[in-house]
Coordinates of C-alpha atoms in Angstrom, one line a residue:
Chain A
N254 CA 6.4 -15.6 12.6
A255 CA 3.2 -15.4 10.6
G256 CA 3.1 -11.6 10.1
V257 CA -0.3 -10.4 9.0
T258 CA -2.9 -13.1 8.4
Q259 CA -6.1 -12.4 6.5
T260 CA -9.0 -14.8 6.3
P261 CA -10.7 -15.8 4.1
K262 CA -8.7 -15.5 0.9
F263 CA -11.7 -15.6 -1.3
Q264 CA -15.4 -15.0 -0.7
V265 CA -18.5 -14.6 -2.8
L266 CA -21.5 -12.9 -1.3
K267 CA -25.0 -12.0 -2.4
T268 CA -26.2 -8.4 -2.3
G269 CA -27.4 -7.5 1.1
Q270 CA -25.5 -10.2 3.0
S271 CA -23.1 -9.2 5.8
M272 CA -19.8 -10.7 6.6
T273 CA -16.6 -10.0 8.5
L274 CA -13.1 -10.1 7.0
Q275 CA -10.6 -11.2 9.6
C276 CA -7.1 -9.7 10.1
A277 CA -4.6 -10.7 12.8
Q278 CA -1.0 -9.8 13.3
D279 CA 1.6 -11.3 15.7
M280 CA 4.2 -8.5 15.6
N281 CA 2.6 -6.4 18.4
H282 CA 2.1 -3.6 16.0
E283 CA 0.1 -0.6 17.2
Y284 CA -1.1 0.6 13.8
M285 CA -3.4 -1.5 11.7
S286 CA -5.4 -0.5 8.6
W287 CA -7.7 -1.8 5.9
Y288 CA -7.4 -0.9 2.2
R289 CA -9.3 -1.9 -0.8
Q290 CA -7.8 -2.3 -4.3
D291 CA -10.0 -2.0 -7.3
P292 CA -8.8 -2.9 -10.9
G293 CA -6.3 -0.5 -12.3
M294 CA -6.1 1.5 -9.1
G295 CA -3.9 1.8 -6.1
L296 CA -4.9 0.9 -2.6
R297 CA -7.4 3.2 -0.9
L298 CA -7.7 3.4 2.9
I299 CA -11.0 2.3 4.4
H300 CA -10.4 2.5 8.2
Y301 CA -7.4 2.5 10.4
S302 CA -6.5 2.1 14.1
V303 CA -3.6 3.5 16.0
G304 CA -4.1 1.2 19.0
A305 CA -6.6 -1.0 20.8
G306 CA -9.9 0.8 21.3
I307 CA -9.1 3.5 18.8
T308 CA -10.3 3.5 15.2
D309 CA -10.8 6.2 12.6
Q310 CA -12.1 6.6 9.0
G311 CA -10.0 6.6 6.0
E312 CA -10.7 7.7 2.4
V313 CA -13.6 5.3 1.7
P314 CA -15.3 4.2 4.9
N315 CA -19.0 4.0 3.9
G316 CA -20.5 0.6 4.2
Y317 CA -17.8 -0.7 6.5
N318 CA -17.3 -1.0 10.2
V319 CA -14.3 -1.8 12.3
S320 CA -13.4 -2.4 15.9
R321 CA -10.1 -3.0 17.7
S322 CA -10.6 -4.8 21.0
T323 CA -7.1 -6.3 21.0
T324 CA -3.8 -5.3 19.6
E325 CA -3.6 -8.4 17.5
D326 CA -7.0 -8.3 15.7
F327 CA -8.7 -5.8 13.4
P328 CA -11.8 -7.2 11.7
L329 CA -13.6 -5.4 8.9
R330 CA -17.4 -5.8 8.7
L331 CA -19.5 -5.3 5.7
L332 CA -22.9 -4.4 7.0
S333 CA -25.0 -5.0 3.8
A334 CA -22.9 -6.0 0.9
A335 CA -23.2 -4.2 -2.4
P336 CA -21.7 -4.9 -5.8
S337 CA -19.6 -1.8 -5.6
Q338 CA -17.8 -3.4 -2.7
T339 CA -16.4 -6.1 -5.0
S340 CA -12.7 -5.6 -4.6
V341 CA -9.5 -7.0 -3.1
Y342 CA -9.1 -6.1 0.5
F343 CA -5.7 -5.7 2.2
C344 CA -5.0 -5.5 5.9
A345 CA -1.7 -3.9 7.0
S346 CA 0.1 -3.3 10.3
S347 CA 3.1 -1.3 11.4
T348 CA 4.9 0.0 14.5
G349 CA 3.6 3.2 15.9
G350 CA 5.3 6.5 16.2
F351 CA 7.5 6.4 13.2
P352 CA 5.9 7.1 9.8
N353 CA 8.9 5.8 7.9
Q354 CA 8.4 2.3 9.2
P355 CA 7.2 -0.1 6.5
Q356 CA 3.7 -1.4 6.6
H357 CA 3.4 -5.2 6.6
F358 CA 0.6 -6.3 4.3
G359 CA -1.5 -9.5 4.4
D360 CA -2.0 -11.5 1.3
G361 CA -5.4 -10.0 0.6
T362 CA -9.0 -11.2 0.4
R363 CA -10.7 -11.2 -2.9
L364 CA -14.4 -10.4 -2.4
S365 CA -17.1 -10.7 -5.0
I366 CA -20.6 -9.4 -4.5
L367 CA -23.3 -10.7 -6.8
Chain B
A168 CA -5.4 16.2 0.7
Q169 CA -2.3 14.6 -0.7
T170 CA -2.4 13.0 -4.2
V171 CA 0.0 10.7 -5.9
T172 CA 0.1 10.3 -9.7
Q173 CA 1.7 7.6 -11.7
S174 CA 1.4 8.6 -15.4
Q175 CA 2.6 5.4 -16.9
P176 CA -0.1 2.6 -16.7
E177 CA 2.1 0.1 -18.4
M178 CA 5.8 -0.3 -19.2
S179 CA 8.0 -3.0 -20.6
V180 CA 11.8 -3.5 -20.5
Q181 CA 14.2 -6.1 -21.8
E182 CA 15.9 -8.3 -19.3
A183 CA 19.2 -6.8 -18.0
E184 CA 18.2 -3.3 -19.2
T185 CA 17.3 -0.3 -17.1
V186 CA 13.8 1.2 -16.7
T187 CA 12.5 4.2 -14.8
L188 CA 9.0 4.5 -13.4
S189 CA 7.6 8.0 -12.8
C190 CA 5.7 9.3 -9.8
T191 CA 4.6 12.8 -8.9
Y192 CA 2.8 13.9 -5.7
D193 CA 1.1 16.9 -4.4
T194 CA 1.3 18.1 -0.8
S195 CA 1.6 21.2 1.3
E196 CA 3.6 19.4 3.9
N197 CA 7.3 19.8 4.3
N198 CA 8.1 16.6 6.2
Y199 CA 7.0 13.3 4.7
Y200 CA 8.1 9.9 3.4
L201 CA 7.8 8.3 0.0
F202 CA 7.8 4.7 -0.8
W203 CA 7.7 2.3 -3.8
Y204 CA 5.8 -0.9 -3.3
K205 CA 5.9 -3.9 -5.6
Q206 CA 2.9 -6.2 -6.1
P207 CA 3.7 -9.3 -8.1
P208 CA 1.0 -11.7 -9.4
S209 CA 1.0 -13.3 -6.0
R210 CA -0.7 -10.1 -4.9
Q211 CA 1.6 -9.5 -2.0
M212 CA 2.6 -5.9 -1.3
I213 CA 6.3 -5.7 -0.9
L214 CA 8.3 -2.6 0.1
V215 CA 11.0 -1.9 -2.4
I216 CA 12.5 1.4 -1.3
R217 CA 11.7 4.4 0.9
Q218 CA 12.9 8.0 1.0
E219 CA 12.7 10.6 3.7
A220 CA 11.8 14.1 2.4
Y221 CA 14.4 15.8 4.6
K222 CA 17.2 13.8 3.1
Q223 CA 18.7 15.1 0.0
Q224 CA 20.6 11.9 -0.9
N225 CA 18.6 9.6 -3.1
A226 CA 17.9 6.2 -1.5
T227 CA 19.4 3.0 -3.0
E228 CA 18.6 -0.6 -2.4
N229 CA 20.7 -2.9 -4.6
R230 CA 19.4 -2.7 -8.1
F231 CA 16.7 -0.2 -7.1
S232 CA 17.3 3.6 -6.7
V233 CA 15.2 6.7 -6.7
N234 CA 15.5 10.2 -8.1
F235 CA 13.9 12.4 -5.6
Q236 CA 13.3 16.0 -6.7
K237 CA 11.6 17.7 -3.8
A238 CA 10.9 21.1 -5.4
A239 CA 9.4 19.3 -8.4
K240 CA 7.5 16.9 -6.2
S241 CA 8.8 14.0 -8.2
F242 CA 9.9 10.6 -7.0
S243 CA 10.9 8.2 -9.8
L244 CA 12.1 4.6 -9.4
K245 CA 15.0 3.3 -11.4
I246 CA 15.5 -0.5 -11.8
S247 CA 18.9 -1.5 -13.1
D248 CA 19.7 -4.9 -14.6
S249 CA 16.0 -5.8 -14.8
Q250 CA 15.2 -9.4 -14.0
L251 CA 12.2 -11.5 -14.9
G252 CA 11.2 -11.5 -11.3
D253 CA 10.8 -7.7 -11.4
T254 CA 7.6 -8.2 -13.4
A255 CA 4.9 -6.7 -11.2
M256 CA 2.7 -3.8 -10.5
Y257 CA 4.6 -0.9 -8.8
F258 CA 2.9 1.6 -6.6
C259 CA 4.3 4.9 -5.4
A260 CA 3.0 5.9 -2.0
F261 CA 3.2 8.9 0.3
I262 CA 2.9 9.5 4.0
D263 CA 3.3 12.6 6.1
Y264 CA 4.2 13.0 9.7
N265 CA 0.7 14.1 10.7
A266 CA -1.0 11.1 9.2
G267 CA 0.5 8.3 11.3
N268 CA 1.3 5.4 9.1
M269 CA -1.5 5.8 6.7
L270 CA -0.4 5.6 3.1
T271 CA -1.8 7.4 0.0
F272 CA -1.1 5.3 -3.1
G273 CA -0.7 6.2 -6.8
G274 CA -2.7 4.2 -9.4
G275 CA 0.2 1.9 -10.2
T276 CA 2.5 1.0 -13.2
R277 CA 2.4 -2.5 -14.6
L278 CA 6.0 -3.5 -15.5
M279 CA 6.7 -6.4 -17.8
V280 CA 10.3 -7.6 -18.0
K281 CA 10.8 -9.4 -21.3
P282 CA 13.4 -12.2 -21.8

């Protein structure tokens, strides 16, 4: 059981480049979400999805796009990378319907924008 | 909007001793959940303990327990018999019934357990 898998683990981009952070889960979870973690701060929600075909914005959505074509996958796209997007990105998933269910986090992607 | 505040950026404790990490939150909701997550140097986010707001009894998980004061909107984490493996960042997090499973995190407390 792999849980939540994020790829890549590390990435360096130049300003203006685009890229997609991949997230996949094999637990048949309905809820998936993307967070970013900046130094000295907690995680902040970027986008989330409550099921295939449904996405919504979180606290810091600007500069990012998401889609949810399958239950398993929830990719995060950086349209035109900026240095302010240098961060560690976490994908998480959980079962739907019960807010007390713990979120399962991936190992994170460390992204640096030069 | 909900906010979560952790007022202790860093703390240290001697191995085998007890330490308490503070967390306060602000919400107008009555039904919600609170969590403590641990993030060791490996960067994984690990659920430590959770508390339902409608339960008066404080949650306990082995060496970890909480002091939940709903009226004061306070949710502290007590770690007993601290171990070297407890060294990590600890994040307090909040979720309410109307927000699905989307968490609001505090800024974290870096805990160092000293031998």
